[in-house]
Structures are given as C-alpha cells and as structure tokens.
JSON list of C-alpha atoms in Angstrom, two decimals:
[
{"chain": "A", "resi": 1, "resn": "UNK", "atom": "CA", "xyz": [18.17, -23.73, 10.26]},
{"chain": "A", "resi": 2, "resn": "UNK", "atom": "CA", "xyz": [16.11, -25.15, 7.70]},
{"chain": "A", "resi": 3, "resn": "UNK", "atom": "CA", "xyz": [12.90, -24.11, 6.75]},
{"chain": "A", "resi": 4, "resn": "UNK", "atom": "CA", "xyz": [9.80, -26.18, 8.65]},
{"chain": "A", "resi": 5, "resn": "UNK", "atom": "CA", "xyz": [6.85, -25.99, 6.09]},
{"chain": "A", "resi": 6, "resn": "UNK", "atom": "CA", "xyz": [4.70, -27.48, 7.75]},
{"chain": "A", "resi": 7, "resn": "UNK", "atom": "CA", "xyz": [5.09, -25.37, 10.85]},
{"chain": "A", "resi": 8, "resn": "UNK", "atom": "CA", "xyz": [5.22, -22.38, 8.74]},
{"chain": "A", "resi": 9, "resn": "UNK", "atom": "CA", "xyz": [7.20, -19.02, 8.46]},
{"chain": "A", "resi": 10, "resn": "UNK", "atom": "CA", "xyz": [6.59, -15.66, 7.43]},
{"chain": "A", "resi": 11, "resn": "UNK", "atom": "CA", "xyz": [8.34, -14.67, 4.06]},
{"chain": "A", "resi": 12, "resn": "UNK", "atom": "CA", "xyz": [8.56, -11.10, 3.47]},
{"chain": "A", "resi": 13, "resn": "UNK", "atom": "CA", "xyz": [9.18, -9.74, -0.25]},
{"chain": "A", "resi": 14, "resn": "UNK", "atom": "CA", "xyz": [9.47, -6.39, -2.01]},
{"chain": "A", "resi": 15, "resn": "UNK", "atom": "CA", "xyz": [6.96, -6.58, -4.25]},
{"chain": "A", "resi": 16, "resn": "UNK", "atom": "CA", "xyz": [7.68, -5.37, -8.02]},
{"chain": "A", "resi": 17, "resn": "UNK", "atom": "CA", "xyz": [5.21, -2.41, -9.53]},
{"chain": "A", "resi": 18, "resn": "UNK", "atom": "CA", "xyz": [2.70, -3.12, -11.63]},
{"chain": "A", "resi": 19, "resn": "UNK", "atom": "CA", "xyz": [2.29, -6.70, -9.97]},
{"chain": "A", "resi": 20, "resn": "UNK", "atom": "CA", "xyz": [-0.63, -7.21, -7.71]},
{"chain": "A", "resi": 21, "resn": "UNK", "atom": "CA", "xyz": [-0.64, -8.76, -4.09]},
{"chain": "A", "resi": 22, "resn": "UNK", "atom": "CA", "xyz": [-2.37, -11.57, -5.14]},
{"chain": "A", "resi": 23, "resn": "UNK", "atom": "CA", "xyz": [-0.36, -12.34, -8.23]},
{"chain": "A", "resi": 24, "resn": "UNK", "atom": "CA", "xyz": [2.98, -12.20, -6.15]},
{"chain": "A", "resi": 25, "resn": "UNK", "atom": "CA", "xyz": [1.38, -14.68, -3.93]},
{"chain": "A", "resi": 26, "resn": "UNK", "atom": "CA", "xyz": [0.47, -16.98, -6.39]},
{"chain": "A", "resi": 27, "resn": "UNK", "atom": "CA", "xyz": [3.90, -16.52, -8.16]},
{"chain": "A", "resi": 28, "resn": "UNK", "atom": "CA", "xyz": [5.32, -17.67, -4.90]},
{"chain": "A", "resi": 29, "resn": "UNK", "atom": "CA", "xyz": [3.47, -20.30, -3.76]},
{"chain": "A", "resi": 30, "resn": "UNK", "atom": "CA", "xyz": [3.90, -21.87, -7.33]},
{"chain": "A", "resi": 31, "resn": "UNK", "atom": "CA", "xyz": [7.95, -21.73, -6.33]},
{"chain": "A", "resi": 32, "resn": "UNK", "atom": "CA", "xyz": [7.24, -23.57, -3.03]},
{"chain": "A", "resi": 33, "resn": "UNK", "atom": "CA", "xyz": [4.41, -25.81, -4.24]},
{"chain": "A", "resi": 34, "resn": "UNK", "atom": "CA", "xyz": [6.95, -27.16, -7.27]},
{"chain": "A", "resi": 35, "resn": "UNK", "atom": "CA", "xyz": [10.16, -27.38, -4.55]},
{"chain": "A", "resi": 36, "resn": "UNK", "atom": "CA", "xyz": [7.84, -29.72, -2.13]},
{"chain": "A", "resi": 37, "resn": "UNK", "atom": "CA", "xyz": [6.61, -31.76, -5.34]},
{"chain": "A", "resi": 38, "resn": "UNK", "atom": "CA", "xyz": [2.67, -31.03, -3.96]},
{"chain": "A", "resi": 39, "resn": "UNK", "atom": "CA", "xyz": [-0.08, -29.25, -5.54]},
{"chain": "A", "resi": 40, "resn": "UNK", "atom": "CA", "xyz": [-0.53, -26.49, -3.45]},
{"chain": "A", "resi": 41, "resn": "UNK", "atom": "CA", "xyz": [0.31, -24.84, -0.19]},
{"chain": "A", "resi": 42, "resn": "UNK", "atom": "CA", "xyz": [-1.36, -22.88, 2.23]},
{"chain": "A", "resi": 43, "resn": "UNK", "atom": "CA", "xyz": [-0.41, -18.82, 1.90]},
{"chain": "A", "resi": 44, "resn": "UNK", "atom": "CA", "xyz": [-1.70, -15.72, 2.49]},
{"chain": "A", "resi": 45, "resn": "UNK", "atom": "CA", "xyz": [-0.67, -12.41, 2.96]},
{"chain": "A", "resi": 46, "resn": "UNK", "atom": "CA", "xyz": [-0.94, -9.71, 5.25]},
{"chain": "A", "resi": 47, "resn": "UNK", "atom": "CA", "xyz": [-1.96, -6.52, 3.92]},
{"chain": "A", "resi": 48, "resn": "UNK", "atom": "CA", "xyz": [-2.57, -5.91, 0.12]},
{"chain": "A", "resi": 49, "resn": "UNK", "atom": "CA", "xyz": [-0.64, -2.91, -1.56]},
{"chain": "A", "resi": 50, "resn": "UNK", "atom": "CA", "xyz": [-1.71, -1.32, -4.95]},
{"chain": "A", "resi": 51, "resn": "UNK", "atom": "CA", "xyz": [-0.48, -2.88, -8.52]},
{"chain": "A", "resi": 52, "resn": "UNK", "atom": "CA", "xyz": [1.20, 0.20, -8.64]},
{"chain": "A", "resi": 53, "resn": "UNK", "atom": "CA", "xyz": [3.08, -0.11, -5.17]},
{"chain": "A", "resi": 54, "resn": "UNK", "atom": "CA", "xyz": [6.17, -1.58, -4.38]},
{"chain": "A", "resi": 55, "resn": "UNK", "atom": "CA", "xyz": [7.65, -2.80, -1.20]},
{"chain": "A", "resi": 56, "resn": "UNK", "atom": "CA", "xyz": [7.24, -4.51, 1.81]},
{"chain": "A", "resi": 57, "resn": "UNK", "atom": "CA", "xyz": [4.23, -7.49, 1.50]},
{"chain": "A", "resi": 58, "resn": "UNK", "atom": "CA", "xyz": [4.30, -10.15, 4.18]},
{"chain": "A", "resi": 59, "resn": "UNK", "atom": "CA", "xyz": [3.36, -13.83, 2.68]},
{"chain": "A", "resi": 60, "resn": "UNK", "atom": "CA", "xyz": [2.25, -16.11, 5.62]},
{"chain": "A", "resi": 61, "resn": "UNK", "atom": "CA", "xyz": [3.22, -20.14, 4.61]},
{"chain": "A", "resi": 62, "resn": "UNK", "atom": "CA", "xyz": [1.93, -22.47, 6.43]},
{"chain": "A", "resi": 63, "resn": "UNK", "atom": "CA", "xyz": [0.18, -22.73, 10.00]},
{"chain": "A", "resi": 64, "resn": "UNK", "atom": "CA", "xyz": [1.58, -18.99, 10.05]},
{"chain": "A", "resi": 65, "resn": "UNK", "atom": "CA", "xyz": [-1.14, -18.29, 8.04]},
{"chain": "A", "resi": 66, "resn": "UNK", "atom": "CA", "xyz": [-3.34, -17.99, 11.61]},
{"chain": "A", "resi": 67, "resn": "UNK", "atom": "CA", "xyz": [-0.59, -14.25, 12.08]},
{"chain": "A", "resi": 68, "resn": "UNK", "atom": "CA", "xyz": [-2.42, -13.10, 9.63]},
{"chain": "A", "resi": 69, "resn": "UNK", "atom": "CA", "xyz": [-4.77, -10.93, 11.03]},
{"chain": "A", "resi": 70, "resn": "UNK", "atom": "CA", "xyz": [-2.56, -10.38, 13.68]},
{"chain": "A", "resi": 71, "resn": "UNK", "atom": "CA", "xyz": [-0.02, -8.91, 11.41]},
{"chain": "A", "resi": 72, "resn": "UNK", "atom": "CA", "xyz": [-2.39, -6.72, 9.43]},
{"chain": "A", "resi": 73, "resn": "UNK", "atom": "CA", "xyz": [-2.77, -4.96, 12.52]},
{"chain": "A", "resi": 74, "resn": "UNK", "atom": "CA", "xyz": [0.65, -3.66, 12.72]},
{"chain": "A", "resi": 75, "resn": "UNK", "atom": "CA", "xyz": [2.11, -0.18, 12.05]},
{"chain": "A", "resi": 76, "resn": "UNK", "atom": "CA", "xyz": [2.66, 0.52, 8.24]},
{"chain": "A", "resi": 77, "resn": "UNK", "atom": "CA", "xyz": [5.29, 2.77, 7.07]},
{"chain": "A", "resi": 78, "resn": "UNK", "atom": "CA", "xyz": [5.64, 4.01, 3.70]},
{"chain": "A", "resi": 79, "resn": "UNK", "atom": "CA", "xyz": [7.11, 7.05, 1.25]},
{"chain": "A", "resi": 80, "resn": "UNK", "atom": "CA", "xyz": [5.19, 8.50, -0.75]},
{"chain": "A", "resi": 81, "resn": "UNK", "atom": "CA", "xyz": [5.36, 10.79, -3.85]},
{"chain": "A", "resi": 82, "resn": "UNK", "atom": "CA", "xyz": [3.03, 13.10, -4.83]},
{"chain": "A", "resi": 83, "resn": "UNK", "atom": "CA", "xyz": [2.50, 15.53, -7.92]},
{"chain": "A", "resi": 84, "resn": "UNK", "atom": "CA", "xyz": [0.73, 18.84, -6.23]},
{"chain": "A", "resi": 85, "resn": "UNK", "atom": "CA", "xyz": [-1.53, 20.73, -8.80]},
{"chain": "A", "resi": 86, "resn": "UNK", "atom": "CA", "xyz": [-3.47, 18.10, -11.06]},
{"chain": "A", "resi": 87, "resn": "UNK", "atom": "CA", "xyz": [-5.79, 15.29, -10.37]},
{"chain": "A", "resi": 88, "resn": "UNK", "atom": "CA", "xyz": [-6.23, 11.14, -11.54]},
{"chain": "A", "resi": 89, "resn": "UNK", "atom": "CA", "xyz": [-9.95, 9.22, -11.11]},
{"chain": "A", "resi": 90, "resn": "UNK", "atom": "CA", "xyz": [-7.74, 6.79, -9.13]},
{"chain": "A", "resi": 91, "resn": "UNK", "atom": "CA", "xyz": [-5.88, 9.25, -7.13]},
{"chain": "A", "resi": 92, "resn": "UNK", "atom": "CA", "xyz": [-2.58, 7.44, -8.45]},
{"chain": "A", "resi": 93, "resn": "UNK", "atom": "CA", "xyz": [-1.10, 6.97, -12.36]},
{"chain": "A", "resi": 94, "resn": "UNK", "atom": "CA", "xyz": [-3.64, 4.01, -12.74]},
{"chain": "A", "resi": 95, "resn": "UNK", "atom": "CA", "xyz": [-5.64, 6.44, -14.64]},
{"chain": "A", "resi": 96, "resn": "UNK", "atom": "CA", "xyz": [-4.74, 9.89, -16.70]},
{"chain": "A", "resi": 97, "resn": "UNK", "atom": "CA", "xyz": [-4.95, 13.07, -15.22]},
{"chain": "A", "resi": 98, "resn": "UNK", "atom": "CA", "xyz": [-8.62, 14.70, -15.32]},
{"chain": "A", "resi": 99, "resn": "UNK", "atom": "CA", "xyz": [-7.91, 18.25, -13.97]},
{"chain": "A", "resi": 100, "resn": "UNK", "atom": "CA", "xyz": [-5.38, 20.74, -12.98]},
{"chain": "A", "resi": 101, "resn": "UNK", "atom": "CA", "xyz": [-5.08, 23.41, -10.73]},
{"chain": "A", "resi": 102, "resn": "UNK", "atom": "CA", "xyz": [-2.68, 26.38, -9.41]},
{"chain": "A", "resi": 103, "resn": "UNK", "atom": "CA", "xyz": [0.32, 25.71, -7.44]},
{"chain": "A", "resi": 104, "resn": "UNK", "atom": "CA", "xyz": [1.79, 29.30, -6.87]},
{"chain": "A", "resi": 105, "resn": "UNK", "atom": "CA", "xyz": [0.43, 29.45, -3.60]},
{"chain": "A", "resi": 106, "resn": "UNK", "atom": "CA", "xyz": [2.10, 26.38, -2.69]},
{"chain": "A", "resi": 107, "resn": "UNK", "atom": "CA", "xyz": [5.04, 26.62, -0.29]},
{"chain": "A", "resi": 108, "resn": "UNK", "atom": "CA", "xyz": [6.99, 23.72, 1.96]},
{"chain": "A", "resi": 109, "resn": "UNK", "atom": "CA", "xyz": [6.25, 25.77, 5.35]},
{"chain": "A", "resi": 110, "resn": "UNK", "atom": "CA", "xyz": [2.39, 25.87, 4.10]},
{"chain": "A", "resi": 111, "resn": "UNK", "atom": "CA", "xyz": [2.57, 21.99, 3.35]},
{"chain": "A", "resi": 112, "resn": "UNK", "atom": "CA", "xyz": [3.77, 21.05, 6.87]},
{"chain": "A", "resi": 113, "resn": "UNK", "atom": "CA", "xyz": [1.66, 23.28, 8.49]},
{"chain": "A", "resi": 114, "resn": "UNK", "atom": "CA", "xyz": [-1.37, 21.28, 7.19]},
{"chain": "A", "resi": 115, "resn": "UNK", "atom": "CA", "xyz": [0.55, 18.09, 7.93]},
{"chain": "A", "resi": 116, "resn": "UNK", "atom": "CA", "xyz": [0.56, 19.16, 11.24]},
{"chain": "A", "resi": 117, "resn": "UNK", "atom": "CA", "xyz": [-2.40, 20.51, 12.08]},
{"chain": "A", "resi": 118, "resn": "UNK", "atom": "CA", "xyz": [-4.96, 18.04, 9.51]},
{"chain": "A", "resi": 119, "resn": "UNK", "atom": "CA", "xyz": [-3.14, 14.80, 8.77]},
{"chain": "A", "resi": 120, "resn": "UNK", "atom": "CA", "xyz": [-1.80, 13.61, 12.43]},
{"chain": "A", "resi": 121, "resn": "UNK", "atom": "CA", "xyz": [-3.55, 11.63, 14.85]},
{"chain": "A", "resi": 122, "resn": "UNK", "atom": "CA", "xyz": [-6.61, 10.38, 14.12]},
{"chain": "A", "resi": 123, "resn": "UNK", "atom": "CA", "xyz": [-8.55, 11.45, 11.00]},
{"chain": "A", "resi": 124, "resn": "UNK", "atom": "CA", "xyz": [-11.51, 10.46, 9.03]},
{"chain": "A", "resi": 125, "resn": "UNK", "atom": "CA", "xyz": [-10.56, 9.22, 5.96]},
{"chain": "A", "resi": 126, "resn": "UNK", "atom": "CA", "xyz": [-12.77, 8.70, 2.83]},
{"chain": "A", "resi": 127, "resn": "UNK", "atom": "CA", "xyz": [-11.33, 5.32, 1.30]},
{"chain": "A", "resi": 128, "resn": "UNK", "atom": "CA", "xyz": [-10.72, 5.46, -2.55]},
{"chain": "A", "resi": 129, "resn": "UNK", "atom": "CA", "xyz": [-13.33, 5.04, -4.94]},
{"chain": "A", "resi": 130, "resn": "UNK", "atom": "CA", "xyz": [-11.15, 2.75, -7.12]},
{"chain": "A", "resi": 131, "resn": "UNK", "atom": "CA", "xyz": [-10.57, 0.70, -3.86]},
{"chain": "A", "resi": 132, "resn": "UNK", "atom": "CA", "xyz": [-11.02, -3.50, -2.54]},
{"chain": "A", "resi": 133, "resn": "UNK", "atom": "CA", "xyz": [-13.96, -1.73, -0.16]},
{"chain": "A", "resi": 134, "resn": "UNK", "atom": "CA", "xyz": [-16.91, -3.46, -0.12]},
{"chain": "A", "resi": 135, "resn": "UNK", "atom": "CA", "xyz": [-20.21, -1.97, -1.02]},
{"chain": "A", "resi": 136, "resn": "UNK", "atom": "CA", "xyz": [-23.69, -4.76, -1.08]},
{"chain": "A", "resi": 137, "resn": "UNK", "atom": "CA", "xyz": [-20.57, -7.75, -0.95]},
{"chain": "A", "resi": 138, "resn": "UNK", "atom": "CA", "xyz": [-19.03, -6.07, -4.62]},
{"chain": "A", "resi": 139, "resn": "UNK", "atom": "CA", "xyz": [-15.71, -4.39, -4.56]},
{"chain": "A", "resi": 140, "resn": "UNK", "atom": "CA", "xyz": [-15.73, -0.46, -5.39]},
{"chain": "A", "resi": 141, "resn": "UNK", "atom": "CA", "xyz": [-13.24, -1.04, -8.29]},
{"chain": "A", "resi": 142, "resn": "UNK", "atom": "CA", "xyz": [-15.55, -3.30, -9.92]},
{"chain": "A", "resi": 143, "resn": "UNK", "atom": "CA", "xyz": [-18.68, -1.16, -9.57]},
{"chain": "A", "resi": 144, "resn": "UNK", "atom": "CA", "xyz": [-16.64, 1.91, -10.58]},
{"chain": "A", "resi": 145, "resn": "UNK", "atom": "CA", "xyz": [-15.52, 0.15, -14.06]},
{"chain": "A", "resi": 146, "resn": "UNK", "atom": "CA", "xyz": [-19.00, -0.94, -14.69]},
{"chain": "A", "resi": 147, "resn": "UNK", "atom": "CA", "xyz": [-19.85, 2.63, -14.57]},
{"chain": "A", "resi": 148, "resn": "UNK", "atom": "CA", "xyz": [-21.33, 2.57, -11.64]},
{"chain": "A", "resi": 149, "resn": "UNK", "atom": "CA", "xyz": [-21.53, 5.24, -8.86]},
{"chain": "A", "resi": 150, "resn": "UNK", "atom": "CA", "xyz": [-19.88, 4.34, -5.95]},
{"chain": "A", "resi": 151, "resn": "UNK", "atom": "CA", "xyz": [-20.59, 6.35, -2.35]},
{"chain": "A", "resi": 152, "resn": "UNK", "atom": "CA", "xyz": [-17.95, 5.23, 0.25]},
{"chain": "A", "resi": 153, "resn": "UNK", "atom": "CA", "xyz": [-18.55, 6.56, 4.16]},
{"chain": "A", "resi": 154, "resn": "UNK", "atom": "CA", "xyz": [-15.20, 7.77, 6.23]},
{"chain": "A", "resi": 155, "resn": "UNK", "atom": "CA", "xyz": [-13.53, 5.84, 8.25]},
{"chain": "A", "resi": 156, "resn": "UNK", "atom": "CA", "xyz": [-11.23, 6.74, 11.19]},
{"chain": "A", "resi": 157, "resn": "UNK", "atom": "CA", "xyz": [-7.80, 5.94, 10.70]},
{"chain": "A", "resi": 158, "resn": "UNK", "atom": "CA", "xyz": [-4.51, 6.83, 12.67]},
{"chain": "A", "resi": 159, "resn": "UNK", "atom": "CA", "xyz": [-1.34, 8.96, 11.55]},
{"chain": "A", "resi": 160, "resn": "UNK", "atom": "CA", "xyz": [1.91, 8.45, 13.89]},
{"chain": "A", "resi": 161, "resn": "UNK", "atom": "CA", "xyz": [4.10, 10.30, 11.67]},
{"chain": "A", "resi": 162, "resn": "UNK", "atom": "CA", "xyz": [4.25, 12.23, 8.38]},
{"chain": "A", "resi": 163, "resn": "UNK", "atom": "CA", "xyz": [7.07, 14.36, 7.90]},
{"chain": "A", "resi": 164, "resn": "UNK", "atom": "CA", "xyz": [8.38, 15.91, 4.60]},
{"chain": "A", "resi": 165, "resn": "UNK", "atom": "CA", "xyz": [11.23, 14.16, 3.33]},
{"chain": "A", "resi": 166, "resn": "UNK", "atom": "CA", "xyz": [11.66, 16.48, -0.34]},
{"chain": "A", "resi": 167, "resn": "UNK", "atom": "CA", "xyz": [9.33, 19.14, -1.98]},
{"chain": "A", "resi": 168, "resn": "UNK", "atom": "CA", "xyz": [10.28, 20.43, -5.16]},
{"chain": "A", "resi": 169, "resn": "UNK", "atom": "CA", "xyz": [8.86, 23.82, -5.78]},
{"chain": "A", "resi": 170, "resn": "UNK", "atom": "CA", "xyz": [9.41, 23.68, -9.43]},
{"chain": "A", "resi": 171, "resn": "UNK", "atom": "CA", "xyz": [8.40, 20.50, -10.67]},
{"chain": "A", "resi": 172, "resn": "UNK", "atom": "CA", "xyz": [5.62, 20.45, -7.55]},
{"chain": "A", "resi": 173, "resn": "UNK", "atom": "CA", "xyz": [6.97, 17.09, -6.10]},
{"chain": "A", "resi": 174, "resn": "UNK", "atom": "CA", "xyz": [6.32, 16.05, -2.65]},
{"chain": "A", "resi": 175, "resn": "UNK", "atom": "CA", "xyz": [8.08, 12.90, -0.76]},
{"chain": "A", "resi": 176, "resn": "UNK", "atom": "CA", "xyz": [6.11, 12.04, 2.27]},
{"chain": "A", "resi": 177, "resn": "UNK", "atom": "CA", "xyz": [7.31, 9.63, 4.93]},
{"chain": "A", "resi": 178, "resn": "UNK", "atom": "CA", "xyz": [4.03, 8.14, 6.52]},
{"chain": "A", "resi": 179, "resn": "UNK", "atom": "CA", "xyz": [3.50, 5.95, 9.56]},
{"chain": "A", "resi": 180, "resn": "UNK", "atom": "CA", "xyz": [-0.38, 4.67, 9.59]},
{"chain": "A", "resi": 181, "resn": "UNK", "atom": "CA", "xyz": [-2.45, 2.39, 10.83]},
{"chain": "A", "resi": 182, "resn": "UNK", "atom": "CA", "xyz": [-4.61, -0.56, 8.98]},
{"chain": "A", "resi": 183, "resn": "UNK", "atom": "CA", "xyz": [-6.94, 0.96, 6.52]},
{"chain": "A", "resi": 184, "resn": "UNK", "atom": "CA", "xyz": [-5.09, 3.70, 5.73]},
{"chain": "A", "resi": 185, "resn": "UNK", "atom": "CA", "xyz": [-4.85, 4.56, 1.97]},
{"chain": "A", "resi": 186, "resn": "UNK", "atom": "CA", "xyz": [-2.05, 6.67, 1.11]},
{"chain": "A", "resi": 187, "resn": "UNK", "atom": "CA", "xyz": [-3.84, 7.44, -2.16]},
{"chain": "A", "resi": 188, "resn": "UNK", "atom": "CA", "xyz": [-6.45, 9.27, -0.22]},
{"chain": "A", "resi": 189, "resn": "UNK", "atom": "CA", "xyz": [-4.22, 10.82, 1.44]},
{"chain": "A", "resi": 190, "resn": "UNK", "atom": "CA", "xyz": [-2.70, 12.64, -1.28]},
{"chain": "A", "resi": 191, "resn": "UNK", "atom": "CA", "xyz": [-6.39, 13.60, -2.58]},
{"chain": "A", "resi": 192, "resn": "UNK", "atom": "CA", "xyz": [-7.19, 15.35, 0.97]},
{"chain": "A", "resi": 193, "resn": "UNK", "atom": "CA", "xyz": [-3.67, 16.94, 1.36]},
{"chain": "A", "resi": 194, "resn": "UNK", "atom": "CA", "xyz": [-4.51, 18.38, -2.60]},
{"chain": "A", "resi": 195, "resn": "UNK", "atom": "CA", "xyz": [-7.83, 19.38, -1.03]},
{"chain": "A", "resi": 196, "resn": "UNK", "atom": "CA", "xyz": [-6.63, 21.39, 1.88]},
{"chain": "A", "resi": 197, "resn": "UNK", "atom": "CA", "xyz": [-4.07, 23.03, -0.46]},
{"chain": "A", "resi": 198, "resn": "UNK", "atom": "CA", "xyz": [-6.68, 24.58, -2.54]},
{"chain": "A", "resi": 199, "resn": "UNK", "atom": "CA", "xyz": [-5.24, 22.77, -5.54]},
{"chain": "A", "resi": 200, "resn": "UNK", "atom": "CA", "xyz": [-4.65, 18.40, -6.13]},
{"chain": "A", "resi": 201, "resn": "UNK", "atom": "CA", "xyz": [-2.64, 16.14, -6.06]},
{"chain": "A", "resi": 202, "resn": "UNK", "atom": "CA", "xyz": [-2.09, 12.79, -6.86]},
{"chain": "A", "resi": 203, "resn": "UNK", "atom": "CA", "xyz": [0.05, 9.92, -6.10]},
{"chain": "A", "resi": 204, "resn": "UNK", "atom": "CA", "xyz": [3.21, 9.34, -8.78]},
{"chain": "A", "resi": 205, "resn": "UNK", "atom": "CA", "xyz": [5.05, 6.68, -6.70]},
{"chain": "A", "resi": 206, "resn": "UNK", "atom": "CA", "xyz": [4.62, 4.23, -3.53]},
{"chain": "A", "resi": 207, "resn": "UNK", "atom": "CA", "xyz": [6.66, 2.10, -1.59]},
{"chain": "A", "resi": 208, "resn": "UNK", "atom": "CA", "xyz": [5.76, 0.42, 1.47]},
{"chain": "A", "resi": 209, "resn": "UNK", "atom": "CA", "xyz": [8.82, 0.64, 3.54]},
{"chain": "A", "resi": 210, "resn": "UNK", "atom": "CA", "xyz": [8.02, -1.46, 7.23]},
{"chain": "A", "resi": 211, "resn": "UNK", "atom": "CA", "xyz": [5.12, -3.43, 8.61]},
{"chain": "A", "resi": 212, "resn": "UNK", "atom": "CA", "xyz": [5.65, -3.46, 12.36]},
{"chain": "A", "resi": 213, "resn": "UNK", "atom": "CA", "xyz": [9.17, -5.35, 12.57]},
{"chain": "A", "resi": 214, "resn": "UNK", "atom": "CA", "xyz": [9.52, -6.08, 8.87]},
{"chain": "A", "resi": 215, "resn": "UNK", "atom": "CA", "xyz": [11.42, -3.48, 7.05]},
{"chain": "A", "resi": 216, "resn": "UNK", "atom": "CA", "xyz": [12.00, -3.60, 3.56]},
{"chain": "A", "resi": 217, "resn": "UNK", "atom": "CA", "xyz": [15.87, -4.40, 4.23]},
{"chain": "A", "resi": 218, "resn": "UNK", "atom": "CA", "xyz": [15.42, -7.93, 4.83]},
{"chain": "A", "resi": 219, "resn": "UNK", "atom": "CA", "xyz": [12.55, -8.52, 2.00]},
{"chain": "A", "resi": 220, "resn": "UNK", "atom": "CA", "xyz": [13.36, -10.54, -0.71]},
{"chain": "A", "resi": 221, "resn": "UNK", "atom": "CA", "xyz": [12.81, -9.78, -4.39]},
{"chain": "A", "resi": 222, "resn": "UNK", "atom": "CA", "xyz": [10.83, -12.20, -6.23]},
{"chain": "A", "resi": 223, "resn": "UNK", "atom": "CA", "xyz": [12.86, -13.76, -8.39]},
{"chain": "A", "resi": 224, "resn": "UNK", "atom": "CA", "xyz": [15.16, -14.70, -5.67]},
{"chain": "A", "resi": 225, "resn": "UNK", "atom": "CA", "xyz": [12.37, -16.78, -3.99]},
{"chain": "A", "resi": 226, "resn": "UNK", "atom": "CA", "xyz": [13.33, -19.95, -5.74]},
{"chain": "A", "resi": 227, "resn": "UNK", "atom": "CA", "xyz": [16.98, -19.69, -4.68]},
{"chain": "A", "resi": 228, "resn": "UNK", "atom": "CA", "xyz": [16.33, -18.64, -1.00]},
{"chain": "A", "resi": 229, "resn": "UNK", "atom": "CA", "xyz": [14.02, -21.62, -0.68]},
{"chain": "A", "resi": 230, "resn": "UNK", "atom": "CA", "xyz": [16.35, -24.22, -1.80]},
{"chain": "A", "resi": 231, "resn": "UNK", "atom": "CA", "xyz": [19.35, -22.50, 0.17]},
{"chain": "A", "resi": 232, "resn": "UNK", "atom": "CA", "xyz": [17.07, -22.89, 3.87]},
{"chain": "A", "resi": 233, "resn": "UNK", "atom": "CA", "xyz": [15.57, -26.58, 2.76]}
]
C-alpha cells in the first residue's frame, strides 16, 4: 500500500550515535520534503534520546503528528551499559571522567539486590543536570555550559523491569535491560545505582530498544529513508 502523506504515518528509525533527535528529524524530513517536490512537511517525533543514544525514535509525518503525545506516553525499553567505579559531569561519555572510586566491594548478587529493592516501581528520580529540563523557560544544558548552577527537583518516575543482562567483575561493566516510563533518564539512573553502591558509575553505551509496539526490529536506518520512501510511493 502506498504511503498517504497527507494522512500521515508513523516512521520509526534507529537513530545513529552521536546524531541528535532533532537532527535525524530534520535529515528526514529533508528526504520526504525533496521526494514530494514541497518545501517542507509537517514532523515530529516522539520522545528525544541523547546524541549519544542509539535506537528506536518514532518520527510522526503528517496529521500523525496529533499521536504524538499519545505515543510519548508509552512504555520505553532500553539496554544500558554502565562503567561501575568512576564518574562523568554528564553521567554519560559526553564529558571526561571527574572521579573514581572502589569497586572491590562490588558483586552481581549485591547489584540485583539494589535493583530489586531501590530501582523498581516507582522512584523519585533527580533528572540530569546536563538535561532538555526546563528551569525559568531555559534548558539545564544551556545554563550548565554557561557556568551556571543548575538545581533540578525529583520527579516520580516508574520502573517495570530492570534485570541484569551481563556484569563483568573485571572490567566493572554492567548491561541493564530497563523498562520505564516517560521521563525516565537512564543516565540518572546509572548515577543513583553508583550511589547506592558506595562507588559511581556512569553510562558508556545506550540503545533504546521498544517504545510501546515499536521495537527496534522494524526501525529503519537513516540512510535507507530515501529508498523506503520511494519503494511505498
């Protein structure tokens, strides 16, 4: 069936690290805009991952565009790797480490122990300083590059799932399968979960594997856009 622009359809894509939500956007609808000879469509997406995230992002064409906040409400899986003992500003490589800390103590039954007992169900959750938050209608990444001191108040947010998927005790490398609700940063996460092991931790890689129905299985990479457009027109 072809593809009804104007009626609109949801286009999910892995998104490439280092490539921010809004740039893959804008990437895409320059593909669509140039295949329907217009200047511009209407797009959005649904749910804004990190430069330094990959996976699923959910671009909304069209009249689809009113799923939008619908769709940001669904539940977000991801996998997530952490580095146990040392610290970033940023919580993630964004930024160089700033601190270290011992890891002896550290053992996989004392990790899911606190996974189960501190990080399920419904926690409060400090957002990340280097964040999109809001403070006074300025974003907290913004204010925290101008040197500025940024205060952020917790937030509830809900944890279905987090199970262990590989810890190695040598290299201190933890692979974390998460199911969340909105608002949840993973990269906060990882800073409490340091925190409650009397060490750090910080995020080394992040992929966001499902958004309610839409798993990263049937996302499409980026550069295949063009193609996949002109194959369903």
């Amino acid at each position: 069936m072809a593809l009804d622009f104007a009626e609109g359809f949801v286009l999910p894509i892995d998104k490439p690290y280092g490539m921010t939500s809004f740039g893959a956007l804008v990437r895409v609808r320059g593909t669509i805009s140039r295949h329907l000879g217009v200047k511009r469509i209407k797009i959005g997406h649904a749910g804004t991952l990190d430069p330094l995230a990959t996976g699923v992002l959910l671009l909304c064409v069209g009249r689809m565009t009113k799923q939008i906040e619908r769709l940001q409400l669904q539940k977000k899986e991801y996998v997530a790797t952490l580095q146990l003992g040392a610290t970033t500003p940023s919580y993630d490589l964004e930024h160089p480490v700033d601190a270290t800390y011992p890891t002896q103590h550290i053992t996989r039954q004392v990790i899911a122990s606190l996974l189960e007992s501190r990080f399920t169900g419904i926690i409060e959750q400090v957002p990340p300083t280097y964040s999109a938050c809001k403070i006074d209608g300025k974003r907290a990444y913004d204010l925290m590059r101008q040197g500025h001191d940024v205060e952020l108040k917790a937030k509830k947010v809900v944890i279905d799932e987090i199970e262990i998927q590989a810890f190695d005790a040598g290299a201190m490398t933890l692979t974390l399968r998460v199911v969340c609700s909105k608002g949840t940063y993973i990269r906060a996460l990882a800073r409490d979960l340091g925190e409650a092991l009397h060490s750090g931790a910080h995020l080394i890689a992040l992929q966001r594997t499902r958004i309610g129905a839409y798993t990263l299985q049937q996302c499409l990479h980026i550069d295949d856009v063009k193609a996949w457009i002109e194959a369903n027109s």
